[in-house]
mmCIF file of C-alpha atoms and ligand atoms in Angstrom:
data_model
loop_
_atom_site.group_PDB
_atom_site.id
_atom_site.type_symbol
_atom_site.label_atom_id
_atom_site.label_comp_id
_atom_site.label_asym_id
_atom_site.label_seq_id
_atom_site.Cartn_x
_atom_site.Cartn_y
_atom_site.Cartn_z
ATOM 1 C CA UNK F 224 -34.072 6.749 25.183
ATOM 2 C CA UNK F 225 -34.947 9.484 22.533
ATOM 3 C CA UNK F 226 -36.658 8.444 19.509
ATOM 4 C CA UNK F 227 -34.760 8.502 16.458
ATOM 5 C CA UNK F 228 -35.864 9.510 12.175
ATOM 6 C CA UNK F 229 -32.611 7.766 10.786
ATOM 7 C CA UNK F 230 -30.097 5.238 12.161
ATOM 8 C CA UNK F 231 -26.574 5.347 10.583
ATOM 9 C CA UNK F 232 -25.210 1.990 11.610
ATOM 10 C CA UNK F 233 -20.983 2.840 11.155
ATOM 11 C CA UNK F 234 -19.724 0.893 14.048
ATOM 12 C CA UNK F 235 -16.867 -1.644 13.638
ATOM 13 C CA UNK F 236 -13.409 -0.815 12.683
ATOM 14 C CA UNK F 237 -12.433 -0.904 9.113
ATOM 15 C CA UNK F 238 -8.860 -1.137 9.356
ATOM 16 C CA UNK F 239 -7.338 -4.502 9.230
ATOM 17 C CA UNK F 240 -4.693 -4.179 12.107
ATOM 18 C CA UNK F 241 -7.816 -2.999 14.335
ATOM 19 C CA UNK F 242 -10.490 -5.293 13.164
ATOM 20 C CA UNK F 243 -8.330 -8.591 13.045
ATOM 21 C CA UNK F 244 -7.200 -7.568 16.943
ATOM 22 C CA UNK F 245 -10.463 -9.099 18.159
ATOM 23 C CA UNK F 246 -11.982 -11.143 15.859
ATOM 24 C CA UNK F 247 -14.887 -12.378 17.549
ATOM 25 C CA UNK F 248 -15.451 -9.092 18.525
ATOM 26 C CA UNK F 249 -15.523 -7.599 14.941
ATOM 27 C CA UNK F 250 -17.947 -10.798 13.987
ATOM 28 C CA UNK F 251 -20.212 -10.014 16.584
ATOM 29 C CA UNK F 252 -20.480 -6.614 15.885
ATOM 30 C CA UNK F 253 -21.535 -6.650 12.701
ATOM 31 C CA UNK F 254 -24.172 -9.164 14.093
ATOM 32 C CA UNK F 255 -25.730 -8.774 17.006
ATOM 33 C CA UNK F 256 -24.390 -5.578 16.973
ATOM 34 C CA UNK F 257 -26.412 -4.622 13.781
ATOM 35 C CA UNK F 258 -29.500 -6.756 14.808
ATOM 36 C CA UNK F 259 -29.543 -4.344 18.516
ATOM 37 C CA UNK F 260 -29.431 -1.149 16.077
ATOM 38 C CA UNK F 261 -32.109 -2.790 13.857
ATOM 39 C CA UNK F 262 -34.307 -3.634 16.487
ATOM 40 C CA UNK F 263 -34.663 0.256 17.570
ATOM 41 C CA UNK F 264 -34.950 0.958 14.022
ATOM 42 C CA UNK F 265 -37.811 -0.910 14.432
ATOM 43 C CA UNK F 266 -39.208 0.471 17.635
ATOM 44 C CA UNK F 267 -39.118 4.127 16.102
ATOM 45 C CA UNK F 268 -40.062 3.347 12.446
ATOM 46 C CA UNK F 269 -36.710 4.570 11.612
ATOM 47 C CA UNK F 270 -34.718 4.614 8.401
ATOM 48 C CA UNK F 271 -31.656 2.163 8.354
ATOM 49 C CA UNK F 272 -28.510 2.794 7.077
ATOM 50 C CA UNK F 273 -26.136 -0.117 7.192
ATOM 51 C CA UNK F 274 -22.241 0.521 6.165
ATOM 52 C CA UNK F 275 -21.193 -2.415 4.264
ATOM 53 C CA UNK F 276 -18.138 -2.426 2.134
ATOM 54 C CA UNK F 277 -16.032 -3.606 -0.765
ATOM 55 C CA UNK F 278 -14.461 -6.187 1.681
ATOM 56 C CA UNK F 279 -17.669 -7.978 0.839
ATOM 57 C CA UNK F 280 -16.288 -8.538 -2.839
ATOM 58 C CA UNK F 281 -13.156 -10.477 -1.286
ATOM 59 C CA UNK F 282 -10.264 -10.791 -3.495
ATOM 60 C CA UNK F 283 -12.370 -9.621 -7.118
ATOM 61 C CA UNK F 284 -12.271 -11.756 -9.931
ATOM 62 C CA UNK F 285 -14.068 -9.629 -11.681
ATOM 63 C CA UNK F 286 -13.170 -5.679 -12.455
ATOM 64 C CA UNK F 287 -13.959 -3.183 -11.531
ATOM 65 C CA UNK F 288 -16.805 -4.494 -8.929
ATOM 66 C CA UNK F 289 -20.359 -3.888 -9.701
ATOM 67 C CA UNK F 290 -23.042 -4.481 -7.168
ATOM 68 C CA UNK F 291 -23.850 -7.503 -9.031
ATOM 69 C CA UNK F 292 -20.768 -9.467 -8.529
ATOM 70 C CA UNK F 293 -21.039 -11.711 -5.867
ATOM 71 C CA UNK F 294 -17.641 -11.729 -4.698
ATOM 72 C CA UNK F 295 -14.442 -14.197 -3.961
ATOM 73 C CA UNK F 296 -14.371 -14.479 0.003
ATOM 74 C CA UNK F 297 -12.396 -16.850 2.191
ATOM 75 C CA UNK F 298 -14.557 -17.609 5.157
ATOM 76 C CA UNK F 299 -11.894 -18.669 7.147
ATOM 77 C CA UNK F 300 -9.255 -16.353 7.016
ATOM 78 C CA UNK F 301 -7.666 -13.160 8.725
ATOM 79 C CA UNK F 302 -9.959 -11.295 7.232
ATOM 80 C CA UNK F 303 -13.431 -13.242 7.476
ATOM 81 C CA UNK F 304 -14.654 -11.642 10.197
ATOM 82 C CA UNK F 305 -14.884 -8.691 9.072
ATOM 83 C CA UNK F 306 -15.724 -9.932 5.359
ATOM 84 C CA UNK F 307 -18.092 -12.492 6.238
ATOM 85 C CA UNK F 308 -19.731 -10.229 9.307
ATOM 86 C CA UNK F 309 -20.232 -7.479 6.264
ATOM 87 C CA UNK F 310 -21.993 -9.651 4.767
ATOM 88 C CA UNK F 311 -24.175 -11.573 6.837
ATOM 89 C CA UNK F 312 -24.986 -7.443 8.000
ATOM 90 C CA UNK F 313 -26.494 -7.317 4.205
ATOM 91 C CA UNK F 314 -28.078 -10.136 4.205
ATOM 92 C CA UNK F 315 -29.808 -9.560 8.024
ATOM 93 C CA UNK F 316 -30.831 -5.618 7.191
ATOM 94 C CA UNK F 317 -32.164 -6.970 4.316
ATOM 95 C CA UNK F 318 -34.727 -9.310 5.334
ATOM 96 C CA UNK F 319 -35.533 -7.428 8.862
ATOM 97 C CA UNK F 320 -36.375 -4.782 6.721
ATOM 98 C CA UNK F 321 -38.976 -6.635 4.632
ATOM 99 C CA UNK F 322 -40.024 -8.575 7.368
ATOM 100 C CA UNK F 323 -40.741 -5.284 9.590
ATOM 101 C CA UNK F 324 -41.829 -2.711 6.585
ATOM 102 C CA UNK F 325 -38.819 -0.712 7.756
ATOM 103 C CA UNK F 326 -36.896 1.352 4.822
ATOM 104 C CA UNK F 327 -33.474 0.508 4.725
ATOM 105 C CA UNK F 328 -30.197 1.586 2.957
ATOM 106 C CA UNK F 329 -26.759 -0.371 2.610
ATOM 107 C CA UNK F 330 -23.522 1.251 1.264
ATOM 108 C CA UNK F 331 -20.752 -0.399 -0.200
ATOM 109 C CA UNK F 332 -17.724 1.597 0.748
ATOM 110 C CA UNK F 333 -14.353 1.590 -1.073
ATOM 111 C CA UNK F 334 -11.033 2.832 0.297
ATOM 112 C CA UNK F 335 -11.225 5.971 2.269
ATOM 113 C CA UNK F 336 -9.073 8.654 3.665
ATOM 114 C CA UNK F 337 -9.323 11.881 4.818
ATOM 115 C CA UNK F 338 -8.213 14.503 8.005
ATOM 116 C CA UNK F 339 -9.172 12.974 11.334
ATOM 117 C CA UNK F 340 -7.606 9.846 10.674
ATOM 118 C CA UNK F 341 -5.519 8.628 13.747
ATOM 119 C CA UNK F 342 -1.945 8.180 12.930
ATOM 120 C CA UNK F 343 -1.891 4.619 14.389
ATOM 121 C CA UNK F 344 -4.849 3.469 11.752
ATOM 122 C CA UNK F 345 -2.736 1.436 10.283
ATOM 123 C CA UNK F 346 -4.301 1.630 6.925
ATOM 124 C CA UNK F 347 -1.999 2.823 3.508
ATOM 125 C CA UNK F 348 -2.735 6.256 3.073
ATOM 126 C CA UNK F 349 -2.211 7.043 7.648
ATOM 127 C CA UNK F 350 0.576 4.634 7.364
ATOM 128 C CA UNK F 351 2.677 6.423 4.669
ATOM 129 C CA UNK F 352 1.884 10.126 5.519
ATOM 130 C CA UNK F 353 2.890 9.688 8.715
ATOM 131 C CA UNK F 354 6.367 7.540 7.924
ATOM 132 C CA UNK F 355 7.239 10.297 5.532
ATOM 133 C CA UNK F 356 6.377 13.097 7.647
ATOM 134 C CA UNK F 357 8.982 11.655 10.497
ATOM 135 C CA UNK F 358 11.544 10.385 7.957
ATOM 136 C CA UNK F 359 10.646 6.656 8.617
ATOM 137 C CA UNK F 360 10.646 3.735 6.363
ATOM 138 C CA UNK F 361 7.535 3.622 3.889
ATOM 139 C CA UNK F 362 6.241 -0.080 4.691
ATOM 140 C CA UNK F 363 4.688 -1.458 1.168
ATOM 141 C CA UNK F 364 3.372 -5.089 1.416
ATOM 142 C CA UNK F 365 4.067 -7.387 -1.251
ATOM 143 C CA UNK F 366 5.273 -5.994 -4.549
ATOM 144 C CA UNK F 367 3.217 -2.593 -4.233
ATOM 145 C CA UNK F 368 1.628 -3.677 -7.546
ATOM 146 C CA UNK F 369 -1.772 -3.885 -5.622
ATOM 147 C CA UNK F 370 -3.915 -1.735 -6.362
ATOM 148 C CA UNK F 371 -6.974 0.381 -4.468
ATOM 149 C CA UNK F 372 -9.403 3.068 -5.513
ATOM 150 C CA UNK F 373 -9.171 5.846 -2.898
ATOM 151 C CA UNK F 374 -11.837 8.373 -2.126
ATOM 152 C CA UNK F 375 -11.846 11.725 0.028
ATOM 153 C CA UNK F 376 -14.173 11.530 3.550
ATOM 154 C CA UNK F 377 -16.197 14.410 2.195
ATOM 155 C CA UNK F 378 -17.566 12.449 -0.993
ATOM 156 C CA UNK F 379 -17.910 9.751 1.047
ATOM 157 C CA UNK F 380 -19.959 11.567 3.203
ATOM 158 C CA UNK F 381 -22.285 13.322 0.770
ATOM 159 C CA UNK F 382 -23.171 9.713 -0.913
ATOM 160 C CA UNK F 383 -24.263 8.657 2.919
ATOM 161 C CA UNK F 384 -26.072 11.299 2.749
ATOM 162 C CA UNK F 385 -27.692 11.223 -0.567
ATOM 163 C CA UNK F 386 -28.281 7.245 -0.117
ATOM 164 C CA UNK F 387 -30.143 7.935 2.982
ATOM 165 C CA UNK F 388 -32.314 10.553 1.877
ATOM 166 C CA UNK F 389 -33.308 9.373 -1.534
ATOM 167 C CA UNK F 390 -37.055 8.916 -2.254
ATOM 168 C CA UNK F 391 -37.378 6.212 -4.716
ATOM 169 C CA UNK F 392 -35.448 4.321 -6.884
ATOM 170 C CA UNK F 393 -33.095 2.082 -4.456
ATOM 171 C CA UNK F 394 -32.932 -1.495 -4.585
ATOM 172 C CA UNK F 395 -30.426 -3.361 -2.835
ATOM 173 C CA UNK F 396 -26.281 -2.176 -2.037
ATOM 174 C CA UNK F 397 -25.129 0.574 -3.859
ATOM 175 C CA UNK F 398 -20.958 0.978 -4.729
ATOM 176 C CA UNK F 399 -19.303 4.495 -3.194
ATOM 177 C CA UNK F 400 -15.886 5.188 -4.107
ATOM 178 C CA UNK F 401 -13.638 6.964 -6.201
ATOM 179 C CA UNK F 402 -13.127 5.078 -9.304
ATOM 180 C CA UNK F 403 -9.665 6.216 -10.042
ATOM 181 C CA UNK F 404 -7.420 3.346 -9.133
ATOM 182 C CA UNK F 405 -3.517 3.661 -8.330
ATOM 183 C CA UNK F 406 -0.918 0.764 -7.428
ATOM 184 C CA UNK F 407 0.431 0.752 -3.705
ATOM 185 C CA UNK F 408 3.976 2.087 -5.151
ATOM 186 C CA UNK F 409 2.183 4.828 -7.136
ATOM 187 C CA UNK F 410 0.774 6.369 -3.982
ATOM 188 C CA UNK F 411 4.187 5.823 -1.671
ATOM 189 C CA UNK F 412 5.680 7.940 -4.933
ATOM 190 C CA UNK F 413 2.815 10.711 -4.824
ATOM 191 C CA UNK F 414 2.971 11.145 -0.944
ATOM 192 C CA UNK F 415 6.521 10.842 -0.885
ATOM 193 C CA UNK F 416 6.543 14.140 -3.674
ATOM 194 C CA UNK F 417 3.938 15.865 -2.194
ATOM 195 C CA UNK F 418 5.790 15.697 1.964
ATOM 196 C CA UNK F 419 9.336 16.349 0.105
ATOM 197 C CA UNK F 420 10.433 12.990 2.418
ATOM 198 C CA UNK F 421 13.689 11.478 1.589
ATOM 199 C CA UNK F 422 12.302 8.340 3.432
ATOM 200 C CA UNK F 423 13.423 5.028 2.010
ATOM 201 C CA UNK F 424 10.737 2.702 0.274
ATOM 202 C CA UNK F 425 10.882 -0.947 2.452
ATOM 203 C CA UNK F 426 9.266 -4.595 1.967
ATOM 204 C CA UNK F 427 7.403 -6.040 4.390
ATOM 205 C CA UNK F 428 5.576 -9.571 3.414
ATOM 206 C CA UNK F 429 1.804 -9.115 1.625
ATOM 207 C CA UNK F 430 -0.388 -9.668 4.025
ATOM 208 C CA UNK F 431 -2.847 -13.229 3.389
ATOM 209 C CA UNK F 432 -5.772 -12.775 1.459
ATOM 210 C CA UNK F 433 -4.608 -9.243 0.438
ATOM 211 C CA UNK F 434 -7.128 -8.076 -2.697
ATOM 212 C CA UNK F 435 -4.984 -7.633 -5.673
ATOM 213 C CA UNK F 436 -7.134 -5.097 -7.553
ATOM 214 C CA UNK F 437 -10.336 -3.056 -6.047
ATOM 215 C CA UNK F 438 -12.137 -0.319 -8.162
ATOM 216 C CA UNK F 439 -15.649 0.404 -7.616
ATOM 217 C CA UNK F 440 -18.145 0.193 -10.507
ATOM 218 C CA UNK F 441 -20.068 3.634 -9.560
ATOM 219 C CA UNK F 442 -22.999 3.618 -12.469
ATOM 220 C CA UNK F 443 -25.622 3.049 -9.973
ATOM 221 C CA UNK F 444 -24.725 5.964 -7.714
ATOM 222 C CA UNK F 445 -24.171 8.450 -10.706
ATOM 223 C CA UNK F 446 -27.439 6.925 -12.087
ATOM 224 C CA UNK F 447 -29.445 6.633 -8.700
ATOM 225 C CA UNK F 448 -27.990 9.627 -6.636
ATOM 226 C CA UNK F 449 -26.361 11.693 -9.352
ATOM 227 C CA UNK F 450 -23.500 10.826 -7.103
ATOM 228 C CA UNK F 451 -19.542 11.049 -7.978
ATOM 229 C CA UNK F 452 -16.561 11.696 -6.322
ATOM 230 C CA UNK F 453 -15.290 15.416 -6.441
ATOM 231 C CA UNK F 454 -11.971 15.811 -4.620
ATOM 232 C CA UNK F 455 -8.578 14.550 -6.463
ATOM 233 C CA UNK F 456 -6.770 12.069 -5.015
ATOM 234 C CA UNK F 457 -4.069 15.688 -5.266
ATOM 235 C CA UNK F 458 -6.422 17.563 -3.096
ATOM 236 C CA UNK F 459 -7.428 15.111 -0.688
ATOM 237 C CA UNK F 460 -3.531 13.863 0.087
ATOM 238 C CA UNK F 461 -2.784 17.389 0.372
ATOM 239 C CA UNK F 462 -5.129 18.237 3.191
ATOM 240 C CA UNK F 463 -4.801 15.117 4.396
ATOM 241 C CA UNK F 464 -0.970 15.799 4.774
ATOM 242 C CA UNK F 465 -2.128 19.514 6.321
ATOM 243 C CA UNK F 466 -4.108 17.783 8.601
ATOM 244 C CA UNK F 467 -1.360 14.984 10.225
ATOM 245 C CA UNK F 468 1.597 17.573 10.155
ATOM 246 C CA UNK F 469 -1.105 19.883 12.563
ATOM 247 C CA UNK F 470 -2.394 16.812 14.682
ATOM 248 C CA UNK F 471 1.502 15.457 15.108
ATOM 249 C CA UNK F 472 2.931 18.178 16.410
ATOM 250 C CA UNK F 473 -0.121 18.896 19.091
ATOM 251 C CA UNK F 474 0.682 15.215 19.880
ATOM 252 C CA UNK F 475 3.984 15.474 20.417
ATOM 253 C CA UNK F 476 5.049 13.450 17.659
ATOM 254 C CA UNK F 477 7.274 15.541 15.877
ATOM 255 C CA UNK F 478 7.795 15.205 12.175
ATOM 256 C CA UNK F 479 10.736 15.682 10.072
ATOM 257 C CA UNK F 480 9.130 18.279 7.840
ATOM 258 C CA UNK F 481 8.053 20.165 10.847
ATOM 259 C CA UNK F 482 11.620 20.221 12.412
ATOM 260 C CA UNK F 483 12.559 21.834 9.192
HETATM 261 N N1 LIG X 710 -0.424 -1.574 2.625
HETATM 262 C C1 LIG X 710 0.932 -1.336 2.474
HETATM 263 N N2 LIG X 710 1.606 -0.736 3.506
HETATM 264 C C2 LIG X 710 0.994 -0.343 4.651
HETATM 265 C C3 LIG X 710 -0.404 -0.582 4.805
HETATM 266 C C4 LIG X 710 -1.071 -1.216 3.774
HETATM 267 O O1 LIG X 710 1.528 -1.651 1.430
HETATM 268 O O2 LIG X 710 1.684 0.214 5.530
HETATM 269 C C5 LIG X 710 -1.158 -2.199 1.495
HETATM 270 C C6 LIG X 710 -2.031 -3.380 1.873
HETATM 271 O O3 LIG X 710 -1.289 -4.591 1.839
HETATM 272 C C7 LIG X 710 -3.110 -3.315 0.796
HETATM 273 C C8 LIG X 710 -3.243 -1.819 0.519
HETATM 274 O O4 LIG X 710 -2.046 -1.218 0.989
HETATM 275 O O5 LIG X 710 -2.665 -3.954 -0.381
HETATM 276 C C9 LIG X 710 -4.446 -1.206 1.242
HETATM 277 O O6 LIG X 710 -4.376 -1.584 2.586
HETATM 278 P P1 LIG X 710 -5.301 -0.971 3.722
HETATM 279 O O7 LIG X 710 -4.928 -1.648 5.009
HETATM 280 O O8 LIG X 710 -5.249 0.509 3.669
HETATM 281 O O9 LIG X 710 -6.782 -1.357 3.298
HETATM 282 P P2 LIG X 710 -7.442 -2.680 2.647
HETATM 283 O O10 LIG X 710 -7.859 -2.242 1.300
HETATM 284 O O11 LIG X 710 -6.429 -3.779 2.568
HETATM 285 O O12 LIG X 710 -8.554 -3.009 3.578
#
C-alpha cells in the first residue's frame, strides 16, 4: 500500500436521488467509511481532508449560514443519512485528529455544478440542462421559490486546495460556495434562455425536508484563504451546457438543440 502526504476523503454521493437509494449505505460511509480513511491517515502521518457540507445546516433558520450556526436537522428523515452521517464525519475527524496529533481539514460545501456531471445526477442544475437540451419537461419541486447558492467545480476545487495546503490559521469547518443565491424558477428561466428550449416548466411535489433557503456565509474563506468564487453562475451554465450537449450526443442521447 503506498504511503500517502494528504488524504482527500470525497467519497459518498451528494445527490439526493443517489444517496437516499441506500441509506444505510450512505450512513455507513460517512462512518466507518471515514474512520478506515482516518486510520491510514494515521498510519502515514497524513493530512486529512474531510468533505462535509451545507446539508449539515439542515433546513437554515438562520441566513445566510455561517460556520457558527449549528443547524436545523431532522434525524430521522429522507435525508438523515446523509445529514446526520456529515455530521457525525465532523465530529469523528475532529477528535481522531486531536487524539492522534494528525492535521486535519473539513469543508463545508454548498451547491455545485460543473462539466463532468452525469446526466442521470439527478440534482437541479443536470436535471434541467439536460430536459431542455432534449425538449423535455423542466421538473421544479414545490413552488420553485427555493432557493440555492450555486458554485462552478473549478472554485470549488481551488478552495480544496487552498484549505488543504494552508499553514496556519484554521480552526474548525470552513463554508465554500458561491454566495450568489437564485430561486429554483430563476435558474429553470436562465437555462431555459441560455439552451433556446421551448420546454414547458412542470410541478412535481417538494420533496420532504427540502431546505427553503441555502447561501453560504464565505468571510472565513475570503479571510482565511483569500478564497472567493470566480466563475458567474453565466459562465459556468454556459460550459456546463457545452459540456452535456458534447457528452449527449457521444452517448447517444440526442438532444433537441443538437438535432437542430
Ligand atoms: N429540484 C427541482 N427539480 C429537480 C431537481 C431538484 O426543483 O429536477 C429542487 C430541489 O427540490 C431543491 C433544489 O432544486 O429545492 C436543489 O436540489 P438538488 O437536488 O440539486 O440539491 P439539494 O440542495 O436539495 O441537495
Amino acid at each position: 500500500m503506498p504511503k500517502f502526504d494528504q488524504i482527500y476523503n470525497l467519497a459518498c454521493p451528494a445527490s439526493p436521488v443517489h444517496y437516499q437509494y441506500d441509506r444505510v449505505k450512505t450512513a455507513l460511509t460517512c462512518s466507518h467509511g471515514t474512520l478506515n480513511l482516518l486510520q491510514k491517515a494515521a498510519a502515514d502521518r497524513a493530512r486529512f481532508f474531510q468533505a462535509s457540507t451545507s446539508e449539515i445546516y439542515g433546513d437554515p433558520e438562520v441566513h445566510p449560514q455561517t460556520e457558527n450556526y449549528r443547524g436545523n436537522v431532522n434525524t430521522v428523515g429522507p435525508r438523515s443519512c446523509y445529514d446526520e452521517g456529515k455530521r457525525f464525519a465532523e465530529t469523528l475527524v475532529t477528535d481522531f485528529g486531536a487524539q492522534h496529533g494528525l492535521t486535519t481539514r473539513i469543508v463545508r460545501i454548498f451547491n455545485t455544478y460543473g462539466p463532468r456531471m452525469h446526466p442521470d445526477d439527478g440534482r437541479v442544475v443536470s436535471n434541467f440542462i439536460v430536459q431542455a437540451l432534449l425538449g423535455e419537461d423542466i421538473t421544479i419541486y414545490g413552488s420553485g421559490e427555493q432557493t440555492r447558492s450555486f458554485c462552478f467545480v473549478d472554485d470549488l476545487v481551488e478552495g480544496f486546495v487552498r484549505l488543504m495546503n494552508a499553514d496556519s490559521g484554521i480552526d474548525g469547518p470552513v463554508n465554500i460556495g458561491n454566495p450568489n443565491e437564485t430561486t429554483v424558477n430563476q435558474l429553470a428561466e436562465q437555462i431555459l434562455e441560455m439552451v433556446g428550449s421551448k420546454s414547458k416548466i412542470v410541478h412535481h411535489p417538494l420533496p420532504v425536508d427540502d431546505p427553503r433557503r441555502r447561501k453560504p456565509d464565505i468571510s472565513n474563506a475570503l479571510a482565511r484563504l483569500n478564497w472567493s468564487p470566480q466563475v458567474s453562475l453565466h459562465d459556468g451554465l454556459a460550459e456546463t451546457i457545452a459540456y452535456f450537449i458534447e457528452e449527449m450526443s457521444t452517448s447517444g442521447r440526442r438532444s433537441s438543440a443538437l438535432a437542430s
